[in-house]
CSV table of C-alpha atoms and ligand atoms in Angstrom, one decimal:
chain,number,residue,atom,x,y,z
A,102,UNK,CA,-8.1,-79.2,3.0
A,103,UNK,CA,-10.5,-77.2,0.4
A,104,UNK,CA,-12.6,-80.4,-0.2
A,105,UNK,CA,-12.6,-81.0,3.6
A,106,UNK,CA,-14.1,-77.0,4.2
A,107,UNK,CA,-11.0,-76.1,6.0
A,108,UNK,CA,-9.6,-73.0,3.5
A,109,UNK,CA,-12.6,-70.7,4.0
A,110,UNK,CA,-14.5,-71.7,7.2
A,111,UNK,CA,-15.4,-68.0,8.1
A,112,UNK,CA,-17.0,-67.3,4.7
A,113,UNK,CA,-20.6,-67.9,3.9
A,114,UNK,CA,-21.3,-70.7,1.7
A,115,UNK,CA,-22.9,-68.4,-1.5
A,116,UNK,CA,-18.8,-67.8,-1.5
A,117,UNK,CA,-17.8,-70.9,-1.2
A,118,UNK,CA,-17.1,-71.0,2.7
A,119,UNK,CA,-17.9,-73.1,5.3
A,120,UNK,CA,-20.5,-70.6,6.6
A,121,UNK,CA,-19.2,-71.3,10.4
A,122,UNK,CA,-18.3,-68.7,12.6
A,123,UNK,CA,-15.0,-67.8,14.8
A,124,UNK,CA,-15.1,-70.3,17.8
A,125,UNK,CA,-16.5,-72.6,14.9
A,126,UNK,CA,-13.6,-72.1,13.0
A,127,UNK,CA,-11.4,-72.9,16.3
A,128,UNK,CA,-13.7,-75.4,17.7
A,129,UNK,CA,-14.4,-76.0,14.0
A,130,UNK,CA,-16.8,-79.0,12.7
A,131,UNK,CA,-17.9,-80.0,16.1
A,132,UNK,CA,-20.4,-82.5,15.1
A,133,UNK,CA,-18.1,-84.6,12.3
A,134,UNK,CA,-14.9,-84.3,14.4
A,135,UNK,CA,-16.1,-85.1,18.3
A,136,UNK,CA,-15.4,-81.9,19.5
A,137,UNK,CA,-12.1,-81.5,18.2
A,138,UNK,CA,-10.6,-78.6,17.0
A,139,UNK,CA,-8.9,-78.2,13.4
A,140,UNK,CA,-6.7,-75.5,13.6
A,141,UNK,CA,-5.4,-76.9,17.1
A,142,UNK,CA,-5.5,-80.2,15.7
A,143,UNK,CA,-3.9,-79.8,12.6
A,144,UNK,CA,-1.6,-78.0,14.4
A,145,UNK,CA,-0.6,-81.1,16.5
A,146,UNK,CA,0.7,-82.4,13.7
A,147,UNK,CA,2.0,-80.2,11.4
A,148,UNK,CA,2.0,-76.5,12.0
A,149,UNK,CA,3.1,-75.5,8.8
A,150,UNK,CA,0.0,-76.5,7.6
A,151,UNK,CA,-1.5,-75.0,10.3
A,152,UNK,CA,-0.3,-71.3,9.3
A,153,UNK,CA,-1.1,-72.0,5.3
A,154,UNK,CA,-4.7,-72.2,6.6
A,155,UNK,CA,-4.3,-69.5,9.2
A,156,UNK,CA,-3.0,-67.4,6.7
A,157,UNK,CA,-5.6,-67.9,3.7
A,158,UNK,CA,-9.1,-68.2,6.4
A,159,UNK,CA,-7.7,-65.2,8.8
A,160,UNK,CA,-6.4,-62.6,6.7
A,161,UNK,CA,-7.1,-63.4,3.1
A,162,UNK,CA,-10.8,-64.3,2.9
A,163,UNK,CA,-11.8,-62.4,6.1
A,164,UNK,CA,-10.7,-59.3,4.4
A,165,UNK,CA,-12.4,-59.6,0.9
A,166,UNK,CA,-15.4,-60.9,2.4
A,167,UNK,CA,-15.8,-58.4,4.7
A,168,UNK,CA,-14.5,-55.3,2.5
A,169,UNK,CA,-15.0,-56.8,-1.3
A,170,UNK,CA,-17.4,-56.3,-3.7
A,171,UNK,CA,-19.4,-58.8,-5.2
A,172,UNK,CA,-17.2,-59.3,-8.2
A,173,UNK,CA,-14.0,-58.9,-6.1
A,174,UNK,CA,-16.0,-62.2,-3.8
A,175,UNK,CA,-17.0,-64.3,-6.8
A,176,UNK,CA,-13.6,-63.8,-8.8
A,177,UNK,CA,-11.2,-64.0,-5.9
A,178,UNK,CA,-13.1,-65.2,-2.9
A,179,UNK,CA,-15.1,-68.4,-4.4
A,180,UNK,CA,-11.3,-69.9,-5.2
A,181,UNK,CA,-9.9,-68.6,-1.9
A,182,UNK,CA,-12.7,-70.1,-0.1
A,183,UNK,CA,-13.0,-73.3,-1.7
A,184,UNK,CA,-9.1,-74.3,-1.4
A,185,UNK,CA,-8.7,-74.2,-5.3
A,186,UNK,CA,-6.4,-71.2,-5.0
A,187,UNK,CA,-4.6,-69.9,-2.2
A,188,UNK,CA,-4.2,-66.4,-0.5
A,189,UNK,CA,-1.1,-64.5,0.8
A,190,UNK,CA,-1.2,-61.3,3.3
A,191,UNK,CA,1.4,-58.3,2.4
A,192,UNK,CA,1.9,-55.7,4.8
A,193,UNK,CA,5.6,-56.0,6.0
A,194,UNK,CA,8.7,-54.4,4.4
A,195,UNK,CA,12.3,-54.3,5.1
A,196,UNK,CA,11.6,-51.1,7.1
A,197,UNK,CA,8.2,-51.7,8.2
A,198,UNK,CA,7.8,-54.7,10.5
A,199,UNK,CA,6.3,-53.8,13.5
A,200,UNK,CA,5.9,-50.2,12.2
A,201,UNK,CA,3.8,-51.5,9.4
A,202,UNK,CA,3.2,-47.0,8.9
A,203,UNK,CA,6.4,-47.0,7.6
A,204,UNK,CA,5.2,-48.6,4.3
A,205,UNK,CA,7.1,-47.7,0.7
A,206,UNK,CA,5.8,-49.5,-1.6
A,207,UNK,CA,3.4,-47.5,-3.8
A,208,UNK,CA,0.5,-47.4,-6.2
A,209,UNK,CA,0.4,-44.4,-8.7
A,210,UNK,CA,-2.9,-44.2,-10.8
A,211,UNK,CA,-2.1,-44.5,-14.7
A,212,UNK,CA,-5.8,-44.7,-16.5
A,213,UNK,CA,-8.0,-47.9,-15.3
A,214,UNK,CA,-4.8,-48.8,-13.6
A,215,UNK,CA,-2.9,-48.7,-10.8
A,216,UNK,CA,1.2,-49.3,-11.0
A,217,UNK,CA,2.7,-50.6,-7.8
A,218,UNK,CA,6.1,-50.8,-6.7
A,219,UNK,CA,8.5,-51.7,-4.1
A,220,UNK,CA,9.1,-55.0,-1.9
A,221,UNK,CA,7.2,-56.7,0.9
A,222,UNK,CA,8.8,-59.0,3.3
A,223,UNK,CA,8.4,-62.4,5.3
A,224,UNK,CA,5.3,-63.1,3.5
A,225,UNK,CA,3.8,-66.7,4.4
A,226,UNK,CA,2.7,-68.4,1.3
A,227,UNK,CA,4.4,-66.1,-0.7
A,228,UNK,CA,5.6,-68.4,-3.6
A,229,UNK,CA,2.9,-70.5,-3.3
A,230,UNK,CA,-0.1,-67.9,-3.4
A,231,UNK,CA,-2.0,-67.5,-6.5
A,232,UNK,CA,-3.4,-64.1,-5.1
A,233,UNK,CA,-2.2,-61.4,-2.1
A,234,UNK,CA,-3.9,-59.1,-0.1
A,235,UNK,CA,-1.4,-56.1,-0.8
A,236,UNK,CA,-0.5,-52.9,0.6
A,237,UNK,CA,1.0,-50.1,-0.5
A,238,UNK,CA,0.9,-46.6,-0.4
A,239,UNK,CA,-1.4,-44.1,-2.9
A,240,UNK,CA,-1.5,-40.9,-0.7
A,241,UNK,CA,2.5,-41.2,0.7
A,242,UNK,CA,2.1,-37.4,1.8
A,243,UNK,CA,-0.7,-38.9,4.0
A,244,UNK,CA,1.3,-41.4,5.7
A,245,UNK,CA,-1.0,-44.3,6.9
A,246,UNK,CA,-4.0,-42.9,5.9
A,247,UNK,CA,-2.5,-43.1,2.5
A,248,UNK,CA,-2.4,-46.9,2.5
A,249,UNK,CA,-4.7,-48.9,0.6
A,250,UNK,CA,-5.3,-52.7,-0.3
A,251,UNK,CA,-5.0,-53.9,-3.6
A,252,UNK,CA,-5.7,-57.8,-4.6
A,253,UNK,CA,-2.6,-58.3,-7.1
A,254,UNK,CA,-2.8,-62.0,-8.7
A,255,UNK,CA,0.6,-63.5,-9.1
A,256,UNK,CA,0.3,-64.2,-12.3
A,257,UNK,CA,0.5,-59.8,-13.1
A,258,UNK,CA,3.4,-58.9,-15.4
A,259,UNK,CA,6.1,-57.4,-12.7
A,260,UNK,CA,5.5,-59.6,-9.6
A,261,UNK,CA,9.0,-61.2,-8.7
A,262,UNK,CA,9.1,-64.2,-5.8
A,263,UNK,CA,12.1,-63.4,-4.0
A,264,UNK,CA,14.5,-65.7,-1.6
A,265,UNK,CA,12.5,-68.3,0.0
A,266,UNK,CA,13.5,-67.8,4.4
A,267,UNK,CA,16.2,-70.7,5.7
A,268,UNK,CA,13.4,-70.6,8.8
A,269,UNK,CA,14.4,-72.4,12.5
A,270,UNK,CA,10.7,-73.6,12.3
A,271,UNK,CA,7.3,-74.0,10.6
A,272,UNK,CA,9.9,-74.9,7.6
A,273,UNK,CA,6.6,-76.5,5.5
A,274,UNK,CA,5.1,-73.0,5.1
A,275,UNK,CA,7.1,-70.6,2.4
A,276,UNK,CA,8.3,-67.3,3.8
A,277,UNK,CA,9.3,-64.9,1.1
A,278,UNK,CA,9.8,-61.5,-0.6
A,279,UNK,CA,7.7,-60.5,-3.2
A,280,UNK,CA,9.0,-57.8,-5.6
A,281,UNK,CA,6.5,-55.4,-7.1
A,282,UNK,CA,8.4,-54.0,-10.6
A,283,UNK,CA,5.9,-51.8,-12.3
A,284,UNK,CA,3.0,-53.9,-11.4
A,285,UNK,CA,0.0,-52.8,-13.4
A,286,UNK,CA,-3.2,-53.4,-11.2
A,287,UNK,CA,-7.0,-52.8,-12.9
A,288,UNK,CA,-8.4,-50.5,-10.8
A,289,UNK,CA,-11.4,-52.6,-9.6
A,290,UNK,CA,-8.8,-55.0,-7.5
A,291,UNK,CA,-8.4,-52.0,-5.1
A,292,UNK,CA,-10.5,-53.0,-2.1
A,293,UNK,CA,-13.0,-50.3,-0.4
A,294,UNK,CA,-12.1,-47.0,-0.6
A,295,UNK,CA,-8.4,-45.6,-1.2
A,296,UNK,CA,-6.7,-44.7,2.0
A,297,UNK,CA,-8.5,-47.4,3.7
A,298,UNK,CA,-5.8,-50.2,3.4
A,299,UNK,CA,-4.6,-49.2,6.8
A,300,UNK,CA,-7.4,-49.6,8.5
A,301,UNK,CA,-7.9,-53.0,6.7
A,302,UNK,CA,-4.9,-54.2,7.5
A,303,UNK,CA,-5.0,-53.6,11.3
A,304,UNK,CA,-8.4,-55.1,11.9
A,305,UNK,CA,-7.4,-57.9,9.9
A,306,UNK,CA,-4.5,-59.0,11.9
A,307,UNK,CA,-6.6,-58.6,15.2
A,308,UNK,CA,-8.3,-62.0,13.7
A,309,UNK,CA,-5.2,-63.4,12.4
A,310,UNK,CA,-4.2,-63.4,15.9
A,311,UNK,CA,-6.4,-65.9,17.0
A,312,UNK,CA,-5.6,-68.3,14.5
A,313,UNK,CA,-2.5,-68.2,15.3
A,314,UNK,CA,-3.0,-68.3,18.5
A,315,UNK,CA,-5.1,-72.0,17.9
A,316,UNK,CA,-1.8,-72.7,15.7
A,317,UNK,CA,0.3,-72.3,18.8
A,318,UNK,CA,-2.0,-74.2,21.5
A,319,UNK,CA,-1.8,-76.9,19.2
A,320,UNK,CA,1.8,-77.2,19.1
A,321,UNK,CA,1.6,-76.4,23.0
A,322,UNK,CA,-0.7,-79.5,23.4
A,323,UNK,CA,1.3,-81.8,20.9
A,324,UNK,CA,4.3,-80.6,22.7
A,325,UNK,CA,2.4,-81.6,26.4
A,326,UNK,CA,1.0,-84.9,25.1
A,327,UNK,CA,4.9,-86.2,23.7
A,328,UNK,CA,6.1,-84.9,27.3
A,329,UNK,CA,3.7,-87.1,29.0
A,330,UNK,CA,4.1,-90.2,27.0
A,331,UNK,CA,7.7,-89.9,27.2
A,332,UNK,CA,8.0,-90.2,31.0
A,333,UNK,CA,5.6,-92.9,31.3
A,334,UNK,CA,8.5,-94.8,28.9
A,335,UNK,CA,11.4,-93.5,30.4
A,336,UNK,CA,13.2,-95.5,33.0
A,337,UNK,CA,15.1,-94.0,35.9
A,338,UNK,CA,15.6,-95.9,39.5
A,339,UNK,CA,13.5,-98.8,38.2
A,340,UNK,CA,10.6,-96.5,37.7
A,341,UNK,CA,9.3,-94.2,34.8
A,342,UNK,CA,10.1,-90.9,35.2
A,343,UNK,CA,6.8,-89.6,35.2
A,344,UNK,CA,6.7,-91.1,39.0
A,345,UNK,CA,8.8,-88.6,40.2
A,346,UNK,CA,7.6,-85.5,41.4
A,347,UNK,CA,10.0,-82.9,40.1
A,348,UNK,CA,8.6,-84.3,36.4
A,349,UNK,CA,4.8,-84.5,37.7
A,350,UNK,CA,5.6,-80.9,38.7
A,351,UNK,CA,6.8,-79.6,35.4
A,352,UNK,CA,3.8,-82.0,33.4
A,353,UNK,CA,1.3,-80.0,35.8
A,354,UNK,CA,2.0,-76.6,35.0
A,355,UNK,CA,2.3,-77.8,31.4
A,356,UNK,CA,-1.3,-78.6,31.6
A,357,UNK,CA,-2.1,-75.5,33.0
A,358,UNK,CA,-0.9,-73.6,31.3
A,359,UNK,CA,-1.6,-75.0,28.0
A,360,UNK,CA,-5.7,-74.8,29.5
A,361,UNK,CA,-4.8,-71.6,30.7
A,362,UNK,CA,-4.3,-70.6,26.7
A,363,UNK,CA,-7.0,-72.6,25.2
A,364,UNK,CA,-9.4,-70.6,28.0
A,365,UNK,CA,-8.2,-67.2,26.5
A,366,UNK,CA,-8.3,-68.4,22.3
A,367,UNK,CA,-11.8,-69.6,23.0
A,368,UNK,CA,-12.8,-66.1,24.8
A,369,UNK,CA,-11.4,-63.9,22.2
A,370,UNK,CA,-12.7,-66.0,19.3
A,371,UNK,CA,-17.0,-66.4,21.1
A,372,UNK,CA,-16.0,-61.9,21.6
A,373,UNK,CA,-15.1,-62.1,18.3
A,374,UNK,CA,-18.6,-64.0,17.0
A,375,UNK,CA,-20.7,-62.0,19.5
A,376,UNK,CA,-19.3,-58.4,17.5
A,377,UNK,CA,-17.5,-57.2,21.0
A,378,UNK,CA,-14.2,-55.7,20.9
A,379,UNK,CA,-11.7,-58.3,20.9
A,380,UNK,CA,-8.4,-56.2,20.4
A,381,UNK,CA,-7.1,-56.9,23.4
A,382,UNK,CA,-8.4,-60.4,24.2
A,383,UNK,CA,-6.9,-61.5,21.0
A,384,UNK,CA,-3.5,-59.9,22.1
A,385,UNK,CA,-3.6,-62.1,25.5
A,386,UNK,CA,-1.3,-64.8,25.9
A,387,UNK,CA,0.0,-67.3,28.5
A,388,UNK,CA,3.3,-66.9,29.8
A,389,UNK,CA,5.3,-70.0,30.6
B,652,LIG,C1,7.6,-66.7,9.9
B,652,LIG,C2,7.0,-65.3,9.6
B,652,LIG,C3,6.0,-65.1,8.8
B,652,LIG,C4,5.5,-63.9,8.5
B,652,LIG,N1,4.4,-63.7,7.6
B,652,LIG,C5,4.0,-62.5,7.3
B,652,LIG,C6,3.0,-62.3,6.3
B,652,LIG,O1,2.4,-63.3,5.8
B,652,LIG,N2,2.7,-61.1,5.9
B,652,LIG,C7,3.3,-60.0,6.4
B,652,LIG,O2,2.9,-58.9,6.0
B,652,LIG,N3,4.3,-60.1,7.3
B,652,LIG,C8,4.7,-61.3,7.8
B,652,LIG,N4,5.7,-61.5,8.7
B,652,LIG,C9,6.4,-60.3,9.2
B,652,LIG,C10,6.0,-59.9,10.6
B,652,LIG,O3,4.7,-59.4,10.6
B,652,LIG,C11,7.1,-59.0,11.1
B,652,LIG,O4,8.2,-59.8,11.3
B,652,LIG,C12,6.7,-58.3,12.4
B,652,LIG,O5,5.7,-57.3,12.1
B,652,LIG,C13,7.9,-57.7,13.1
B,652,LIG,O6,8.6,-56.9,12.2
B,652,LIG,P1,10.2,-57.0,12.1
B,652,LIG,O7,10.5,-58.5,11.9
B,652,LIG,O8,10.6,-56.1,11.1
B,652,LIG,O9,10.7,-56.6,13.5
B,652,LIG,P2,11.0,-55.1,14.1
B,652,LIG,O10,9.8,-54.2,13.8
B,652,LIG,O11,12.3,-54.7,13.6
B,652,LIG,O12,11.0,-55.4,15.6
B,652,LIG,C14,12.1,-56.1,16.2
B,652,LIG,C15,11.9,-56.1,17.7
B,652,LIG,O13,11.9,-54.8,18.2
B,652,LIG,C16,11.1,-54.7,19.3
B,652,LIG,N5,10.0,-53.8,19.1
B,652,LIG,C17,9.6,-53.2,17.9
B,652,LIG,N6,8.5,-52.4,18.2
B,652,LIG,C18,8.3,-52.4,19.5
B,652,LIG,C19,7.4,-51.7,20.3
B,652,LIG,N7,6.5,-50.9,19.8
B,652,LIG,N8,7.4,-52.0,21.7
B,652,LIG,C20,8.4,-52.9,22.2
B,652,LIG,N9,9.2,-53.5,21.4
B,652,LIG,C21,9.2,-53.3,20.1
B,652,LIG,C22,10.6,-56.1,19.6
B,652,LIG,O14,11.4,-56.8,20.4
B,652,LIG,C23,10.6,-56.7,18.2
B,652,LIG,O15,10.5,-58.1,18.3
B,652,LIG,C24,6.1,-62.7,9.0
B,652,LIG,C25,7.2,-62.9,9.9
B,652,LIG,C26,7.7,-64.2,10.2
B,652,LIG,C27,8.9,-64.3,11.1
């Protein structure tokens, strides 16, 4: 996928990106690939694969492009970018999931250092990352302005992959906890400012959402097209089943709905591009 340009499609190409744009990223490599789109695509057929890339373009290299200096870009970002490493995004814990404020794992400064510790949860790519957009807290008494991001490499003395997830689905992408034991962290790994992490870390996952959102019209449209095809084969009263109309009801609304979803990725992903707020459209979803 990094030989094809898929791993950093948002980031310019001086990075080692793809240099293409949000709707690009969705619609992605119109010219080469008829119009098709790879996240949706990919997701088709595998969305496991779907959510490694999600993961690594949406809320890995988004983030140290957008907030990382220029040796933070060419140490972390080049690799990121070009596929030759790959990226993991740590915000939850066992208390904070949907209250990602509730944060405890912290980084004390000790010299040209910072020392993190604590444990982060349900982290896609964990075991397989080579490097992970962490949070944790330096200001605790400041709550979640206290938060900032950190780009800890797992290769850091202290960084323990924990129990891979017995997940129902997306089984081909790793889920795990990774334990931070008195991980020493040179200083010029924290991103932006301290107390910014936060902030970071909420905008980033407004653009994670739409990626995922492509990863789940593509299983929505994968799931549509094996509907389809299986009533055309399947025989009931001499006839396929797709000639009845209580299954060409249920195949409509399928269809519609599934367009329905596509209509509101695209128009978060062009508000996105165009630098409107998308917060909200990137929230949107169908329901069935
Ligand atoms: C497959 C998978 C991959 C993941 N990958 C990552 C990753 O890469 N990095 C990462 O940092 N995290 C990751 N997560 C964690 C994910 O972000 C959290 O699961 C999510 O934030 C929810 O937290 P929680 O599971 O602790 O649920 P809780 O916060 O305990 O919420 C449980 C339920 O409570 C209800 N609830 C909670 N808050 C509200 C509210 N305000 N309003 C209404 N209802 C509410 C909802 O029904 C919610 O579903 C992943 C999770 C999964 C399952």
């Amino acid at each position: 996928m990094g030989e094809l340009g898929f791993m950093g499609m948002m980031v310019p190409p001086q990075w080692g990106g793809s240099g293409m744009d949000t709707l690009s990223y969705v619609l992605a490599l119109l010219d080469t690939l008829s119009y098709v789109l790879a996240l949706e695509e990919i997701s088709k057929v595998d969305a496991s694969v779907g959510v490694i890339m999600s993961v690594n373009n949406s809320l890995v290299c988004f983030g140290i492009n957008k907030w990382g200096t220029d040796e933070q870009k060419e140490k972390y970002l080049k690799p990121l970018a070009s596929g030759e490493k790959l990226g993991a995004f740590c915000l939850s814990e066992p208390e904070a999931g949907s209250d990602a404020t509730a944060q405890k794992t912290t980084a004390v400064k000790d010299g040209d250092y910072f020392v993190l510790n604590g444990i982060k949860n349900w982290i896609t790519n964990g075991s397989t990352a080579d490097v992970y957009f962490m949070q944790a807290m330096t200001n605790p008494e400041l709550g979640y302005k206290g938060i900032s991001t950190f780009l800890v490499e797992k290769s850091f003395p202290g960084v323990e992959i924990g129990i891979k997830e017995d997940k129902l689905g997306i089984r081909g992408s790793d889920t795990c906890t990774i334990g931070l034991n008195e991980v020493r962290v040179p200083k010029e790994n924290l991103m932006g400012e301290e107390g910014s992490g936060f902030k970071f870390a909420m905008e980033t996952l407004n653009g994670g959402r739409i990626g995922i959102a492509a990863q789940a019209l593509g299983i929505a449209t994968a799931s549509f097209e094996a509907a389809v095809k299986y009533s055309k084969q399947r025989k009931a009263f001499d006839k396929p089943i797709a000639d009845l109309q209580a299954i060409q009801f249920k195949l409509a609304d399928m269809a519609v709905n599934t367009d329905a979803a596509r209509l509101l990725v695209y128009r978060a992903a062009k508000c996105k591009d165009e630098g409107k707020k998308y917060i909200k459209e990137a929230a949107r979803k169908e329901i069935y």
